[in-house]
Each structure stands twice: as structure tokens, then as C-alpha cells.
Amino acid sequence: MNKLPQKTRLTQQRKTILDIVKSTCYHPTAEQIFKLVKKQLPKISVGTVYRNLDVLADQKLIKRIDIPGEPTRFDAELKNKAYFVCKNKGSIYDLKIDSEKLKSLVNCDCIDKIDDFHILLFGTSKDCPSEKGLRKGQLKR
Amino acid sequence: MNKLPQKTRLTQQRKTILDIVKSTCYHPTAEQIFKLVKKQLPKISVGTVYRNLDVLADQKLIKRIDIPGEPTRFDAELKNKAYFVCKNKGSIYDLKIDSEKLKSLVNCDCIDKIDDFHILLFGTSKDCPSEKGLRKGQLKR
DNA sequence: GTAATTGCAAACGGTTTGCGATCTC
DNA sequence: GAGATCGCAAACCGTTTGCAATTAC
């Protein structure tokens, strides 16, 4: 939610960062993105990554996923309305939630307008990944 | 989610911290709690506050409220299932949400069991506090 | 008595920022 | 050329931690 400049530019760095977020099926952290970009642009610095993620998020090209106690992750799939975090392995599954139905669950006359929501569910998944394999939404640690 | 000791003790510090969280109608941060406790126990240190908040949260006597980009807040009202964050003034309103209805909104066969959820709604409140007054749920900044 | 807890202070980790140099439009 | 962005490194800020001293049970 910073002030964007009047005209943003499509630099190599910004393009590469966006491509990486778009192409990963899991939801990488800034640190992970940094490492991945570095393979293509070895001179890039963390600051640049954070600044670009800020810009891209302000432009609504990507979305932040804030999980308490973990570094922020990023998602280029904007239609994901919620995330399910499996306790066992730290996997994250994307959930689509009907915004209108959700709003109807909320009873509070103090609310004028709901612009956005941030929903995390915690629990265990049925087919919880074994030690061996990595699955969609799972971070290597 | 740390390992609690076999027997926890009710120290002056822990009692005071719990009392403060229970008695405030807004949702204080660790820092704010620290300042308030200090009035009663001038020698207390931040570390003690954080450690006690951890213990109390593990004992389910209080609840964390994690709002992206802000320090963690604490709530002694455990029945609050969600929070509404007013963008204009940073006010937080407590919401009760029907857990079962919420779960029915989620369509994902990967989920085995939902233990907990964490819901934040962002928007504007009808009677948004003016510059003059402070209201329930609002932090002085 | 002994395990839990404290105060202190230093360290941590993710993120931000100020700067002069370098790009993009 | 002007403004946006970069790389670098230091700073930031909320939180955690190691340790010797103290306290609750």
C-alpha cells in the first residue's frame, strides 16, 4: 500500500520476479524468490526483490499470503480467496470461497463495506504428503 | 505452540499480564501490554511479557490476532472468531462466525480436519471514528 | 529443594531504507 | 533528460534467547 510512482517501468528484474511468481505452483517467500531470480540475474539484491514484490502487489498483479510466524508468501493466482495450511507438513492448499456467502456469515452492523478478506484455515489434509515427495503448495525447508 | 512446562506457575507478572489483556476492550500489542504492566511492575522486561503471552496463548487463555504488517495483538475473548479491520482508522471490530457454516463454504476434498481458522475482513465501518475520538477496538498510534 | 520464571542484554530474521549509480521510457 | 529503479550495506523492529539470579510451589 505504498504510493506507486506516476509511471512504473518493466525492468528485467521486475519481469523476472513476476514470471517466477507466476510459474511456481507453490507460494514462494521473498527469500525463495530472491534465490530463484539470482540464477537469472546474479547481481540482484534482496532489496530489489522486496521493492518489486511491493510494487507488484500494489498493482494487484500478485497477492500476499501472510501466515502467522512465517515469512510472507506470494501468489500470482488472484482468485484464491483462502488458503488451507496443513499443520503436518506446512503444505498450503488453495481454496476458492464464495465472497457473497462469506459476507452473509458476518453479522455486524458496524460494517459499511468489505473490500478484502484474508482467510487461513489450519488443520490436517487427507492425503498428507509423506516425507518422500513434495506436493503442490509445499515448501522445501 | 511451544512446549509448556509440566507445571506452570501463577507469578505476579503472568497474573498482571492476563488481567490487562482481559480488562482492555481493544486488542493490545505486546509492546502496549509491556507499557501497561510496567506501571504496576516497573522492573518487568519485554522478554517476560513475550514469554508470558506465549504461555497464556498456549494455555488457550488468550488468543493472538495477526494482522499483516502490524505487530501481533492479543484478545482474551476467545469466542471472537473473526475480526473486521477498518482501513480508515485501524479500528478492529470483533465478529462471531458460525464455524460450521464457514466450513461448509470450503470445497476442497484434500481437507481432512479443520482445527482452527484465522479470518480478517478489511473495509470501512459505517460509523468510522472521526479524528477526535477513540473507539472500542482502536489503537492509539 | 527444585523446577519454573525472571531481568538483562545481546542476537535474530524478515524487511526497509538512504545513497549514489544506472537504467527505461 | 527526467524520473524510476538498481545494488549495496546499514538500519529497523518485533520478537526470541542464553544466562545467572530469583521465585513459587
Coordinates of C-alpha atoms in Angstrom, one line a residue, chain A residues 11-139:
Chain A
T11 CA 12.7 -3.7 -15.8
Q12 CA 14.4 -7.0 -16.2
Q13 CA 14.3 -7.5 -12.5
R14 CA 10.6 -6.8 -12.2
K15 CA 9.7 -9.0 -15.2
T16 CA 11.8 -11.9 -13.9
I17 CA 10.3 -11.7 -10.4
L18 CA 6.7 -11.7 -11.8
D19 CA 7.5 -14.6 -14.1
I20 CA 8.8 -16.6 -11.2
V21 CA 5.8 -16.0 -9.0
K22 CA 3.5 -16.8 -11.9
S23 CA 5.3 -20.0 -12.8
T24 CA 5.6 -21.6 -9.4
C25 CA 2.8 -23.8 -8.2
Y26 CA 3.7 -23.4 -4.6
H27 CA 3.7 -20.0 -3.0
P28 CA 7.3 -18.8 -2.6
T29 CA 8.7 -16.4 0.0
A30 CA 10.7 -13.3 -0.9
E31 CA 13.8 -15.2 0.1
Q32 CA 13.0 -18.1 -2.2
I33 CA 12.1 -15.7 -5.0
F34 CA 15.4 -14.0 -4.4
K35 CA 17.4 -17.2 -4.8
L36 CA 15.5 -18.1 -8.0
V37 CA 15.9 -14.7 -9.6
K38 CA 19.6 -14.8 -8.8
K39 CA 20.1 -17.7 -11.1
Q40 CA 19.0 -15.5 -14.0
L41 CA 20.2 -12.1 -12.7
P42 CA 23.2 -12.9 -10.4
K43 CA 23.7 -9.3 -9.3
I44 CA 20.2 -8.7 -8.0
S45 CA 19.9 -7.8 -4.3
V46 CA 17.2 -8.6 -1.7
G47 CA 16.1 -5.0 -1.5
T48 CA 15.2 -5.0 -5.2
V49 CA 13.2 -8.2 -4.7
Y50 CA 11.2 -6.8 -1.8
R51 CA 10.7 -3.4 -3.6
N52 CA 9.4 -5.2 -6.7
L53 CA 7.1 -7.5 -4.7
D54 CA 5.7 -4.4 -3.1
V55 CA 5.1 -2.7 -6.4
L56 CA 3.5 -5.9 -8.0
A57 CA 1.3 -6.3 -5.0
D58 CA 0.2 -2.7 -5.1
Q59 CA -0.6 -3.2 -8.8
K60 CA -2.7 -6.2 -7.9
L61 CA -0.6 -8.4 -10.1
I62 CA 0.3 -10.7 -7.2
K63 CA -1.1 -11.3 -3.8
R64 CA 0.5 -11.7 -0.4
I65 CA -0.2 -14.6 1.8
D66 CA 0.5 -13.8 5.4
I67 CA 0.8 -16.8 7.7
P68 CA 1.5 -16.0 11.3
G69 CA 5.0 -16.9 12.3
E70 CA 6.2 -17.4 8.8
P71 CA 7.6 -15.1 6.2
T72 CA 5.2 -13.6 3.7
R73 CA 4.5 -15.7 0.7
F74 CA 3.3 -14.6 -2.8
D75 CA 0.7 -15.9 -5.1
A76 CA 0.0 -14.8 -8.7
E77 CA -3.3 -16.6 -8.7
L78 CA -5.6 -13.8 -7.6
K79 CA -8.8 -15.8 -7.5
N80 CA -7.7 -17.8 -4.5
K81 CA -9.8 -16.5 -1.7
A82 CA -8.4 -18.6 1.1
Y83 CA -5.7 -21.0 2.0
F84 CA -5.6 -24.2 3.9
V85 CA -2.4 -24.7 5.9
C86 CA -1.7 -28.4 6.7
K87 CA -0.1 -28.5 10.1
N88 CA 1.9 -31.6 9.5
K89 CA 3.9 -30.6 6.6
G90 CA 3.4 -26.9 6.1
S91 CA 1.6 -27.5 2.8
I92 CA -0.7 -24.8 1.5
Y93 CA -3.7 -25.6 -0.5
D94 CA -5.6 -23.0 -2.4
L95 CA -9.3 -22.6 -1.7
K96 CA -12.0 -20.7 -3.6
I97 CA -14.5 -19.2 -1.4
D98 CA -17.8 -17.5 -2.4
S99 CA -17.3 -13.9 -1.2
E100 CA -21.0 -13.2 -1.0
K101 CA -21.7 -16.3 1.1
L102 CA -18.9 -15.4 3.4
K103 CA -20.2 -11.9 3.8
S104 CA -23.6 -13.3 4.7
L105 CA -22.0 -15.1 7.6
V106 CA -20.9 -12.0 9.2
N107 CA -23.3 -10.2 11.4
C108 CA -22.1 -6.8 12.4
D109 CA -24.0 -3.6 11.6
C110 CA -20.8 -1.6 12.1
I111 CA -19.6 -2.7 8.7
D112 CA -20.1 -0.4 5.8
K113 CA -18.2 -2.1 3.1
I114 CA -15.9 -5.2 2.9
D115 CA -13.1 -4.6 0.4
D116 CA -11.0 -7.6 1.0
F117 CA -10.5 -10.6 3.3
H118 CA -7.8 -12.8 4.5
I119 CA -8.7 -16.3 5.4
L120 CA -6.5 -19.1 6.6
L121 CA -7.7 -22.5 7.7
F122 CA -5.4 -24.7 9.8
G123 CA -5.7 -28.5 10.0
T124 CA -4.6 -31.7 8.5
S125 CA -5.0 -32.8 4.9
K126 CA -6.3 -36.2 3.9
D127 CA -3.5 -37.2 1.7
C128 CA -0.9 -35.6 3.8
P129 CA 2.4 -35.7 1.9
S130 CA 4.8 -38.3 3.1
E131 CA 8.4 -37.5 3.9
K132 CA 9.4 -38.6 0.4
G133 CA 7.6 -36.5 -2.0
L134 CA 6.9 -32.8 -2.4
R135 CA 3.4 -31.8 -3.5
K136 CA 1.7 -28.7 -4.8
G137 CA 1.8 -26.0 -2.3
Q138 CA 4.5 -27.4 -0.3
L139 CA 7.7 -25.6 0.5

